[in-house]
Amino acid sequence: MSVAIFGATSRIARELCLRYAEAGHAVYVAARDVAEAERIASDVRVRTGVHAVAGAFDALAMEGHPAFVAEVEREVGPLDVAVLAFGDMGEGPGDGADFADARRVIDVNYTGAASLAEAVAAGMGERRRGCIVGIASVAGDRGRQSNYVYGSAKGAFALYLQGLRNRLYPLGVHVLTVKLGFVDTRMTYGMKTKIPVASPDAASRAIAAAAERKVDTLYYPRFWRAIMGVIQGIPERAFKRLKL
Ligand SMILES: NC(=O)c1ccc[n+]([C@@H]2O[C@H](COP(=O)([O-])OP(=O)(O)OC[C@H]3O[C@@H](n4cnc5c(N)ncnc54)[C@H](OP(=O)(O)O)[C@@H]3O)[C@@H](O)[C@H]2O)c1
């Protein structure tokens, strides 16, 4: 089996590279920091002995995505699993002060992710097998003043994945939507919360297991499904008054 992890320098993604390699799968490690991607691939090769290759990937370089996927498949073979792990939370909530920042957040988390998913889906659809894993966020379940640009991009990505799953189902290709709550990574560094934060290792195990079991939507940590159920149930006239 061959696996590609896009946005592989994320801690969750690094764990996934190792996890799939330990299961004996060839791994393509794609990240915009190609030197770091090469270090991850080399570590994977040393620890597992599997074929692991690194390459430069930028979610914003959308015109190049189909050619990049072709290059990935030349290196590790037709993809069985593609994990879209990249994400960008941006600098601010999106208060209109810097739309350039907001636009990058939208493009990385949604437009770039959809562009790459289309490129991967084309081959998997033709071969009538494969699994696309998209890492979205619980932030996409309801717009909140503290991070609505990031939330809207992740929410759009989750909706996109839902439609893609529906389209690819008859072709035998599975699409897993991962809605992460708090995981201890660079993205949440310094964040203060009373809600328990998951480890990247535990998150990667849950994601790989859900892909294997063909789960449609994984909330991780799982209690976030209930939290978001409550948050989604608050009437808008009350919700708009909250400071969330
Ligand atoms: N941690 C959480 O609590 C949490 C919660 C909900 C969702 N998520 C999602 O989980 C995924 C992994 O994030 P993380 O928590 O591990 O944070 P992270 O360490 O900040 O990882 C984000 C990854 O995205 C990559 N990236 C950003 N812009 C990119 C671009 N233009 N092209 C290619 N790669 C790009 C980063 O690459 P560089 O190393 O080059 O910066 C990094 O590998 C993301 O999709 C994130 O949105 C995380």
PDB file of C-alpha atoms and ligand atoms in Angstrom:
ATOM      1  CA  MET A   1       0.000   0.000   0.000  1.00  0.00           C
ATOM      2  CA  SER A   2       1.216   3.535  -0.610  1.00  0.00           C
ATOM      3  CA  VAL A   3       0.435   6.581   1.483  1.00  0.00           C
ATOM      4  CA  ALA A   4       1.069  10.317   1.046  1.00  0.00           C
ATOM      5  CA  ILE A   5       0.977  12.790   3.909  1.00  0.00           C
ATOM      6  CA  PHE A   6       0.603  16.414   2.793  1.00  0.00           C
ATOM      7  CA  GLY A   7       1.652  18.990   5.394  1.00  0.00           C
ATOM      8  CA  ALA A   8       3.904  16.388   6.973  1.00  0.00           C
ATOM      9  CA  THR A   9       5.794  18.712   9.350  1.00  0.00           C
ATOM     10  CA  SER A  10       2.746  18.953  11.633  1.00  0.00           C
ATOM     11  CA  ARG A  11       3.295  16.797  14.726  1.00  0.00           C
ATOM     12  CA  ILE A  12       0.116  14.839  14.052  1.00  0.00           C
ATOM     13  CA  ALA A  13       1.267  14.237  10.465  1.00  0.00           C
ATOM     14  CA  ARG A  14       4.774  13.123  11.549  1.00  0.00           C
ATOM     15  CA  GLU A  15       3.171  10.514  13.797  1.00  0.00           C
ATOM     16  CA  LEU A  16       0.980   9.407  10.893  1.00  0.00           C
ATOM     17  CA  CYS A  17       4.045   8.981   8.620  1.00  0.00           C
ATOM     18  CA  LEU A  18       5.614   6.700  11.204  1.00  0.00           C
ATOM     19  CA  ARG A  19       2.359   4.874  11.919  1.00  0.00           C
ATOM     20  CA  TYR A  20       1.758   3.987   8.246  1.00  0.00           C
ATOM     21  CA  ALA A  21       5.429   3.073   7.735  1.00  0.00           C
ATOM     22  CA  GLU A  22       5.373   0.769  10.768  1.00  0.00           C
ATOM     23  CA  ALA A  23       2.439  -1.006   9.118  1.00  0.00           C
ATOM     24  CA  GLY A  24       4.749  -1.612   6.120  1.00  0.00           C
ATOM     25  CA  HIS A  25       3.397   1.019   3.693  1.00  0.00           C
ATOM     26  CA  ALA A  26       5.538   3.165   1.381  1.00  0.00           C
ATOM     27  CA  VAL A  27       5.236   6.794   2.479  1.00  0.00           C
ATOM     28  CA  TYR A  28       5.558  10.087   0.597  1.00  0.00           C
ATOM     29  CA  VAL A  29       6.363  12.919   3.000  1.00  0.00           C
ATOM     30  CA  ALA A  30       5.160  16.197   1.437  1.00  0.00           C
ATOM     31  CA  ALA A  31       5.764  19.555   3.108  1.00  0.00           C
ATOM     32  CA  ARG A  32       6.649  23.110   2.171  1.00  0.00           C
ATOM     33  CA  ASP A  33       9.837  22.823   4.303  1.00  0.00           C
ATOM     34  CA  VAL A  34      11.521  20.233   2.103  1.00  0.00           C
ATOM     35  CA  ALA A  35      14.636  19.929   4.304  1.00  0.00           C
ATOM     36  CA  GLU A  36      12.450  19.021   7.279  1.00  0.00           C
ATOM     37  CA  ALA A  37      10.395  16.653   5.087  1.00  0.00           C
ATOM     38  CA  GLU A  38      13.648  14.922   4.087  1.00  0.00           C
ATOM     39  CA  ARG A  39      14.613  14.560   7.779  1.00  0.00           C
ATOM     40  CA  ILE A  40      11.207  12.994   8.525  1.00  0.00           C
ATOM     41  CA  ALA A  41      11.502  10.602   5.547  1.00  0.00           C
ATOM     42  CA  SER A  42      15.025   9.640   6.558  1.00  0.00           C
ATOM     43  CA  ASP A  43      13.898   8.992  10.155  1.00  0.00           C
ATOM     44  CA  VAL A  44      11.026   6.851   8.839  1.00  0.00           C
ATOM     45  CA  ARG A  45      13.429   4.845   6.612  1.00  0.00           C
ATOM     46  CA  VAL A  46      15.883   4.233   9.470  1.00  0.00           C
ATOM     47  CA  ARG A  47      13.203   3.250  11.973  1.00  0.00           C
ATOM     48  CA  THR A  48      11.030   1.093   9.725  1.00  0.00           C
ATOM     49  CA  GLY A  49      13.041   0.157   6.627  1.00  0.00           C
ATOM     50  CA  VAL A  50      10.159   1.130   4.325  1.00  0.00           C
ATOM     51  CA  HIS A  51      10.430   3.188   1.133  1.00  0.00           C
ATOM     52  CA  ALA A  52       9.943   6.825   2.264  1.00  0.00           C
ATOM     53  CA  VAL A  53      10.444   9.783  -0.064  1.00  0.00           C
ATOM     54  CA  ALA A  54      10.233  13.521   0.614  1.00  0.00           C
ATOM     55  CA  GLY A  55       9.096  16.335  -1.651  1.00  0.00           C
ATOM     56  CA  ALA A  56       8.218  20.034  -1.585  1.00  0.00           C
ATOM     57  CA  PHE A  57       4.496  20.759  -1.386  1.00  0.00           C
ATOM     58  CA  ASP A  58       2.748  24.116  -1.025  1.00  0.00           C
ATOM     59  CA  ALA A  59      -1.029  24.132  -0.607  1.00  0.00           C
ATOM     60  CA  LEU A  60      -1.105  27.574  -2.247  1.00  0.00           C
ATOM     61  CA  ALA A  61       0.638  26.382  -5.463  1.00  0.00           C
ATOM     62  CA  MET A  62      -2.664  25.052  -6.798  1.00  0.00           C
ATOM     63  CA  GLU A  63      -1.891  24.982 -10.531  1.00  0.00           C
ATOM     64  CA  GLY A  64       0.889  22.488  -9.733  1.00  0.00           C
ATOM     65  CA  HIS A  65      -1.209  20.086  -7.639  1.00  0.00           C
ATOM     66  CA  PRO A  66      -2.138  17.594 -10.414  1.00  0.00           C
ATOM     67  CA  ALA A  67       1.514  17.361 -11.559  1.00  0.00           C
ATOM     68  CA  PHE A  68       2.670  17.008  -7.962  1.00  0.00           C
ATOM     69  CA  VAL A  69       0.265  14.121  -7.307  1.00  0.00           C
ATOM     70  CA  ALA A  70       1.554  12.440 -10.501  1.00  0.00           C
ATOM     71  CA  GLU A  71       5.124  12.869  -9.186  1.00  0.00           C
ATOM     72  CA  VAL A  72       4.136  11.403  -5.798  1.00  0.00           C
ATOM     73  CA  GLU A  73       2.591   8.374  -7.519  1.00  0.00           C
ATOM     74  CA  ARG A  74       5.717   7.876  -9.678  1.00  0.00           C
ATOM     75  CA  GLU A  75       7.756   7.726  -6.456  1.00  0.00           C
ATOM     76  CA  VAL A  76       5.593   5.524  -4.205  1.00  0.00           C
ATOM     77  CA  GLY A  77       3.039   4.011  -6.578  1.00  0.00           C
ATOM     78  CA  PRO A  78      -0.700   4.680  -6.997  1.00  0.00           C
ATOM     79  CA  LEU A  79      -1.935   6.154  -3.722  1.00  0.00           C
ATOM     80  CA  ASP A  80      -4.091   4.074  -1.408  1.00  0.00           C
ATOM     81  CA  VAL A  81      -4.272   6.719   1.318  1.00  0.00           C
ATOM     82  CA  ALA A  82      -3.809  10.494   1.039  1.00  0.00           C
ATOM     83  CA  VAL A  83      -3.846  12.546   4.238  1.00  0.00           C
ATOM     84  CA  LEU A  84      -4.413  16.303   3.885  1.00  0.00           C
ATOM     85  CA  ALA A  85      -2.946  17.452   7.192  1.00  0.00           C
ATOM     86  CA  PHE A  86      -1.894  21.042   6.436  1.00  0.00           C
ATOM     87  CA  GLY A  87      -3.646  23.970   8.033  1.00  0.00           C
ATOM     88  CA  ASP A  88      -3.096  27.622   8.857  1.00  0.00           C
ATOM     89  CA  MET A  89      -4.893  29.377  11.715  1.00  0.00           C
ATOM     90  CA  GLY A  90      -3.678  32.847  10.724  1.00  0.00           C
ATOM     91  CA  GLU A  91      -2.750  35.771  12.913  1.00  0.00           C
ATOM     92  CA  GLY A  92      -6.141  37.082  13.959  1.00  0.00           C
ATOM     93  CA  PRO A  93      -9.861  36.380  14.132  1.00  0.00           C
ATOM     94  CA  GLY A  94     -10.597  38.131  10.841  1.00  0.00           C
ATOM     95  CA  ASP A  95     -11.679  41.560  12.050  1.00  0.00           C
ATOM     96  CA  GLY A  96     -11.074  43.080   8.651  1.00  0.00           C
ATOM     97  CA  ALA A  97      -7.729  44.592   9.661  1.00  0.00           C
ATOM     98  CA  ASP A  98      -5.673  42.381   7.384  1.00  0.00           C
ATOM     99  CA  PHE A  99      -7.573  40.614   4.649  1.00  0.00           C
ATOM    100  CA  ALA A 100      -4.320  39.295   3.142  1.00  0.00           C
ATOM    101  CA  ASP A 101      -3.943  37.115   6.250  1.00  0.00           C
ATOM    102  CA  ALA A 102      -7.599  36.044   6.037  1.00  0.00           C
ATOM    103  CA  ARG A 103      -7.247  35.199   2.364  1.00  0.00           C
ATOM    104  CA  ARG A 104      -4.203  33.004   2.985  1.00  0.00           C
ATOM    105  CA  VAL A 105      -6.098  31.184   5.755  1.00  0.00           C
ATOM    106  CA  ILE A 106      -9.043  30.565   3.401  1.00  0.00           C
ATOM    107  CA  ASP A 107      -6.750  29.455   0.582  1.00  0.00           C
ATOM    108  CA  VAL A 108      -4.629  27.055   2.642  1.00  0.00           C
ATOM    109  CA  ASN A 109      -7.482  25.469   4.601  1.00  0.00           C
ATOM    110  CA  TYR A 110     -10.124  25.400   1.909  1.00  0.00           C
ATOM    111  CA  THR A 111      -9.203  26.302  -1.688  1.00  0.00           C
ATOM    112  CA  GLY A 112      -5.779  24.608  -1.583  1.00  0.00           C
ATOM    113  CA  ALA A 113      -7.144  21.594   0.248  1.00  0.00           C
ATOM    114  CA  ALA A 114     -10.002  21.173  -2.240  1.00  0.00           C
ATOM    115  CA  SER A 115      -7.578  21.616  -5.144  1.00  0.00           C
ATOM    116  CA  LEU A 116      -5.323  18.860  -3.837  1.00  0.00           C
ATOM    117  CA  ALA A 117      -8.244  16.573  -2.977  1.00  0.00           C
ATOM    118  CA  GLU A 118      -9.529  16.899  -6.567  1.00  0.00           C
ATOM    119  CA  ALA A 119      -6.111  15.931  -7.938  1.00  0.00           C
ATOM    120  CA  VAL A 120      -5.906  12.885  -5.656  1.00  0.00           C
ATOM    121  CA  ALA A 121      -9.541  11.901  -6.254  1.00  0.00           C
ATOM    122  CA  ALA A 122      -9.062  11.797 -10.046  1.00  0.00           C
ATOM    123  CA  GLY A 123      -6.606   8.873  -9.857  1.00  0.00           C
ATOM    124  CA  MET A 124      -8.362   7.065  -7.011  1.00  0.00           C
ATOM    125  CA  GLY A 125     -11.696   7.355  -8.842  1.00  0.00           C
ATOM    126  CA  GLU A 126     -10.194   5.828 -11.999  1.00  0.00           C
ATOM    127  CA  ARG A 127      -8.626   2.978 -10.024  1.00  0.00           C
ATOM    128  CA  ARG A 128     -11.825   2.586  -7.970  1.00  0.00           C
ATOM    129  CA  ARG A 129      -9.993   2.356  -4.675  1.00  0.00           C
ATOM    130  CA  GLY A 130      -8.361   4.546  -2.072  1.00  0.00           C
ATOM    131  CA  CYS A 131      -9.021   6.730   0.925  1.00  0.00           C
ATOM    132  CA  ILE A 132      -8.767  10.517   1.279  1.00  0.00           C
ATOM    133  CA  VAL A 133      -8.372  11.837   4.809  1.00  0.00           C
ATOM    134  CA  GLY A 134      -9.115  15.540   5.288  1.00  0.00           C
ATOM    135  CA  ILE A 135      -8.204  17.206   8.575  1.00  0.00           C
ATOM    136  CA  ALA A 136     -10.848  19.780   9.394  1.00  0.00           C
ATOM    137  CA  SER A 137     -11.711  21.271  12.780  1.00  0.00           C
ATOM    138  CA  VAL A 138     -14.491  21.614  15.305  1.00  0.00           C
ATOM    139  CA  ALA A 139     -13.983  25.358  14.672  1.00  0.00           C
ATOM    140  CA  GLY A 140     -15.860  24.748  11.408  1.00  0.00           C
ATOM    141  CA  ASP A 141     -19.048  23.671  13.161  1.00  0.00           C
ATOM    142  CA  ARG A 142     -20.149  27.162  14.234  1.00  0.00           C
ATOM    143  CA  GLY A 143     -18.888  30.662  13.491  1.00  0.00           C
ATOM    144  CA  ARG A 144     -17.381  32.360  16.537  1.00  0.00           C
ATOM    145  CA  GLN A 145     -15.874  35.825  16.816  1.00  0.00           C
ATOM    146  CA  SER A 146     -12.497  34.507  18.006  1.00  0.00           C
ATOM    147  CA  ASN A 147     -11.635  32.558  14.834  1.00  0.00           C
ATOM    148  CA  TYR A 148     -14.375  32.772  12.229  1.00  0.00           C
ATOM    149  CA  VAL A 149     -12.107  33.081   9.180  1.00  0.00           C
ATOM    150  CA  TYR A 150     -10.232  29.879  10.037  1.00  0.00           C
ATOM    151  CA  GLY A 151     -13.516  28.306  11.185  1.00  0.00           C
ATOM    152  CA  SER A 152     -15.313  29.177   7.959  1.00  0.00           C
ATOM    153  CA  ALA A 153     -12.495  27.740   5.840  1.00  0.00           C
ATOM    154  CA  LYS A 154     -12.430  24.498   7.847  1.00  0.00           C
ATOM    155  CA  GLY A 155     -16.252  24.383   7.783  1.00  0.00           C
ATOM    156  CA  ALA A 156     -16.244  24.799   3.993  1.00  0.00           C
ATOM    157  CA  PHE A 157     -13.599  22.071   3.714  1.00  0.00           C
ATOM    158  CA  ALA A 158     -15.756  19.711   5.803  1.00  0.00           C
ATOM    159  CA  LEU A 159     -18.763  20.424   3.574  1.00  0.00           C
ATOM    160  CA  TYR A 160     -16.598  19.875   0.486  1.00  0.00           C
ATOM    161  CA  LEU A 161     -15.401  16.518   1.885  1.00  0.00           C
ATOM    162  CA  GLN A 162     -19.007  15.507   2.540  1.00  0.00           C
ATOM    163  CA  GLY A 163     -19.888  16.090  -1.119  1.00  0.00           C
ATOM    164  CA  LEU A 164     -16.699  14.408  -2.338  1.00  0.00           C
ATOM    165  CA  ARG A 165     -17.506  11.348  -0.181  1.00  0.00           C
ATOM    166  CA  ASN A 166     -20.966  11.229  -1.722  1.00  0.00           C
ATOM    167  CA  ARG A 167     -19.499  11.441  -5.273  1.00  0.00           C
ATOM    168  CA  LEU A 168     -16.753   8.871  -4.713  1.00  0.00           C
ATOM    169  CA  TYR A 169     -18.783   6.335  -2.741  1.00  0.00           C
ATOM    170  CA  PRO A 170     -20.105   4.495  -5.859  1.00  0.00           C
ATOM    171  CA  LEU A 171     -16.513   4.332  -7.146  1.00  0.00           C
ATOM    172  CA  GLY A 172     -15.321   2.536  -4.005  1.00  0.00           C
ATOM    173  CA  VAL A 173     -13.203   5.462  -2.771  1.00  0.00           C
ATOM    174  CA  HIS A 174     -13.618   6.467   0.860  1.00  0.00           C
ATOM    175  CA  VAL A 175     -13.401   9.991   2.295  1.00  0.00           C
ATOM    176  CA  LEU A 176     -12.787  10.525   6.012  1.00  0.00           C
ATOM    177  CA  THR A 177     -13.487  13.928   7.583  1.00  0.00           C
ATOM    178  CA  VAL A 178     -11.501  14.488  10.773  1.00  0.00           C
ATOM    179  CA  LYS A 179     -12.828  17.196  13.062  1.00  0.00           C
ATOM    180  CA  LEU A 180     -10.097  17.835  15.584  1.00  0.00           C
ATOM    181  CA  GLY A 181     -10.626  19.500  18.936  1.00  0.00           C
ATOM    182  CA  PHE A 182      -7.559  20.608  20.900  1.00  0.00           C
ATOM    183  CA  VAL A 183      -4.369  18.682  20.147  1.00  0.00           C
ATOM    184  CA  ASP A 184      -0.999  19.622  21.643  1.00  0.00           C
ATOM    185  CA  THR A 185       0.847  21.021  18.602  1.00  0.00           C
ATOM    186  CA  ARG A 186       2.458  24.258  17.385  1.00  0.00           C
ATOM    187  CA  MET A 187      -1.032  25.507  16.555  1.00  0.00           C
ATOM    188  CA  THR A 188      -2.218  25.364  20.164  1.00  0.00           C
ATOM    189  CA  TYR A 189       1.117  26.317  21.776  1.00  0.00           C
ATOM    190  CA  GLY A 190       0.546  28.670  24.732  1.00  0.00           C
ATOM    191  CA  MET A 191      -3.237  28.283  24.564  1.00  0.00           C
ATOM    192  CA  LYS A 192      -4.994  28.247  27.950  1.00  0.00           C
ATOM    193  CA  THR A 193      -8.002  25.931  28.207  1.00  0.00           C
ATOM    194  CA  LYS A 194      -9.751  23.860  30.858  1.00  0.00           C
ATOM    195  CA  ILE A 195     -10.733  21.332  28.190  1.00  0.00           C
ATOM    196  CA  PRO A 196      -8.338  18.332  28.000  1.00  0.00           C
ATOM    197  CA  VAL A 197      -5.825  18.540  25.146  1.00  0.00           C
ATOM    198  CA  ALA A 198      -4.996  15.346  23.198  1.00  0.00           C
ATOM    199  CA  SER A 199      -1.489  14.225  22.262  1.00  0.00           C
ATOM    200  CA  PRO A 200      -0.471  14.132  18.575  1.00  0.00           C
ATOM    201  CA  ASP A 201       0.340  10.446  19.005  1.00  0.00           C
ATOM    202  CA  ALA A 202      -3.179   9.606  20.253  1.00  0.00           C
ATOM    203  CA  ALA A 203      -4.725  11.764  17.509  1.00  0.00           C
ATOM    204  CA  SER A 204      -2.691   9.992  14.806  1.00  0.00           C
ATOM    205  CA  ARG A 205      -3.746   6.561  16.113  1.00  0.00           C
ATOM    206  CA  ALA A 206      -7.414   7.570  16.101  1.00  0.00           C
ATOM    207  CA  ILE A 207      -7.126   8.970  12.557  1.00  0.00           C
ATOM    208  CA  ALA A 208      -5.385   5.887  11.114  1.00  0.00           C
ATOM    209  CA  ALA A 209      -7.903   3.566  12.829  1.00  0.00           C
ATOM    210  CA  ALA A 210     -10.866   5.594  11.537  1.00  0.00           C
ATOM    211  CA  ALA A 211      -9.473   5.502   7.974  1.00  0.00           C
ATOM    212  CA  GLU A 212      -9.046   1.741   8.263  1.00  0.00           C
ATOM    213  CA  ARG A 213     -12.646   1.300   9.511  1.00  0.00           C
ATOM    214  CA  LYS A 214     -14.028   3.630   6.803  1.00  0.00           C
ATOM    215  CA  VAL A 215     -15.523   6.026   9.335  1.00  0.00           C
ATOM    216  CA  ASP A 216     -17.175   9.029   7.635  1.00  0.00           C
ATOM    217  CA  THR A 217     -16.621  11.709  10.287  1.00  0.00           C
ATOM    218  CA  LEU A 218     -14.276  11.411  13.244  1.00  0.00           C
ATOM    219  CA  TYR A 219     -14.409  13.902  16.091  1.00  0.00           C
ATOM    220  CA  TYR A 220     -11.169  13.681  18.083  1.00  0.00           C
ATOM    221  CA  PRO A 221     -11.035  13.814  21.068  1.00  0.00           C
ATOM    222  CA  ARG A 222     -14.426  12.124  20.783  1.00  0.00           C
ATOM    223  CA  PHE A 223     -16.138  14.222  23.478  1.00  0.00           C
ATOM    224  CA  TRP A 224     -15.987  17.166  21.049  1.00  0.00           C
ATOM    225  CA  ARG A 225     -18.954  15.710  19.160  1.00  0.00           C
ATOM    226  CA  ALA A 226     -21.090  16.301  22.274  1.00  0.00           C
ATOM    227  CA  ILE A 227     -19.571  19.739  22.947  1.00  0.00           C
ATOM    228  CA  MET A 228     -20.273  20.866  19.389  1.00  0.00           C
ATOM    229  CA  GLY A 229     -23.783  19.370  19.584  1.00  0.00           C
ATOM    230  CA  VAL A 230     -24.465  21.674  22.547  1.00  0.00           C
ATOM    231  CA  ILE A 231     -22.813  24.686  20.870  1.00  0.00           C
ATOM    232  CA  GLN A 232     -24.751  24.135  17.639  1.00  0.00           C
ATOM    233  CA  GLY A 233     -27.982  23.888  19.644  1.00  0.00           C
ATOM    234  CA  ILE A 234     -27.692  27.397  21.145  1.00  0.00           C
ATOM    235  CA  PRO A 235     -30.179  29.706  19.379  1.00  0.00           C
ATOM    236  CA  GLU A 236     -28.461  32.393  17.286  1.00  0.00           C
ATOM    237  CA  ARG A 237     -30.167  35.267  19.180  1.00  0.00           C
ATOM    238  CA  ALA A 238     -28.386  34.044  22.348  1.00  0.00           C
ATOM    239  CA  PHE A 239     -25.196  32.866  20.616  1.00  0.00           C
ATOM    240  CA  LYS A 240     -24.459  36.276  19.074  1.00  0.00           C
ATOM    241  CA  ARG A 241     -24.260  37.793  22.571  1.00  0.00           C
ATOM    242  CA  LEU A 242     -21.632  35.301  23.784  1.00  0.00           C
ATOM    243  CA  LYS A 243     -17.897  35.987  23.822  1.00  0.00           C
ATOM    244  CA  LEU A 244     -16.588  32.752  22.319  1.00  0.00           C
TER     245      LEU A 244
HETATM  246  N1  LIG B   1      -3.838  21.342  17.022  1.00  0.00           N
HETATM  247  C1  LIG B   1      -5.159  21.492  17.108  1.00  0.00           C
HETATM  248  O1  LIG B   1      -5.712  21.646  18.219  1.00  0.00           O
HETATM  249  C2  LIG B   1      -6.017  21.442  15.869  1.00  0.00           C
HETATM  250  C3  LIG B   1      -7.398  21.582  16.030  1.00  0.00           C
HETATM  251  C4  LIG B   1      -8.206  21.522  14.906  1.00  0.00           C
HETATM  252  C5  LIG B   1      -7.652  21.270  13.654  1.00  0.00           C
HETATM  253  N2  LIG B   1      -6.297  21.149  13.532  1.00  0.00           N
HETATM  254  C6  LIG B   1      -5.760  20.876  12.195  1.00  0.00           C
HETATM  255  O2  LIG B   1      -4.842  19.812  12.276  1.00  0.00           O
HETATM  256  C7  LIG B   1      -3.919  19.898  11.189  1.00  0.00           C
HETATM  257  C8  LIG B   1      -2.501  19.765  11.718  1.00  0.00           C
HETATM  258  O3  LIG B   1      -2.179  20.953  12.459  1.00  0.00           O
HETATM  259  P1  LIG B   1      -1.272  20.988  13.760  1.00  0.00           P
HETATM  260  O4  LIG B   1      -2.146  21.174  14.926  1.00  0.00           O
HETATM  261  O5  LIG B   1      -0.356  19.830  13.749  1.00  0.00           O
HETATM  262  O6  LIG B   1      -0.501  22.363  13.580  1.00  0.00           O
HETATM  263  P2  LIG B   1       0.862  22.761  12.853  1.00  0.00           P
HETATM  264  O7  LIG B   1       2.011  22.125  13.508  1.00  0.00           O
HETATM  265  O8  LIG B   1       0.824  24.245  12.777  1.00  0.00           O
HETATM  266  O9  LIG B   1       0.715  22.111  11.430  1.00  0.00           O
HETATM  267  C9  LIG B   1       0.218  22.795  10.332  1.00  0.00           C
HETATM  268  C10 LIG B   1       0.893  22.202   9.100  1.00  0.00           C
HETATM  269  O10 LIG B   1       0.372  22.842   7.955  1.00  0.00           O
HETATM  270  C11 LIG B   1       1.481  23.181   7.131  1.00  0.00           C
HETATM  271  N3  LIG B   1       1.166  24.275   6.244  1.00  0.00           N
HETATM  272  C12 LIG B   1       0.743  25.534   6.547  1.00  0.00           C
HETATM  273  N4  LIG B   1       0.609  26.249   5.423  1.00  0.00           N
HETATM  274  C13 LIG B   1       0.949  25.422   4.377  1.00  0.00           C
HETATM  275  C14 LIG B   1       1.025  25.579   2.985  1.00  0.00           C
HETATM  276  N5  LIG B   1       0.725  26.741   2.388  1.00  0.00           N
HETATM  277  N6  LIG B   1       1.410  24.517   2.237  1.00  0.00           N
HETATM  278  C15 LIG B   1       1.732  23.345   2.808  1.00  0.00           C
HETATM  279  N7  LIG B   1       1.697  23.138   4.130  1.00  0.00           N
HETATM  280  C16 LIG B   1       1.308  24.179   4.913  1.00  0.00           C
HETATM  281  C17 LIG B   1       2.587  23.541   8.118  1.00  0.00           C
HETATM  282  O11 LIG B   1       3.836  23.547   7.462  1.00  0.00           O
HETATM  283  P3  LIG B   1       5.128  24.327   8.059  1.00  0.00           P
HETATM  284  O12 LIG B   1       5.800  23.361   8.981  1.00  0.00           O
HETATM  285  O13 LIG B   1       5.940  24.629   6.840  1.00  0.00           O
HETATM  286  O14 LIG B   1       4.620  25.565   8.753  1.00  0.00           O
HETATM  287  C18 LIG B   1       2.412  22.401   9.104  1.00  0.00           C
HETATM  288  O15 LIG B   1       2.997  21.224   8.630  1.00  0.00           O
HETATM  289  C19 LIG B   1      -4.205  21.237  10.514  1.00  0.00           C
HETATM  290  O16 LIG B   1      -5.032  21.027   9.396  1.00  0.00           O
HETATM  291  C20 LIG B   1      -4.958  22.006  11.575  1.00  0.00           C
HETATM  292  O17 LIG B   1      -5.768  23.024  11.013  1.00  0.00           O
HETATM  293  C21 LIG B   1      -5.471  21.220  14.617  1.00  0.00           C
END
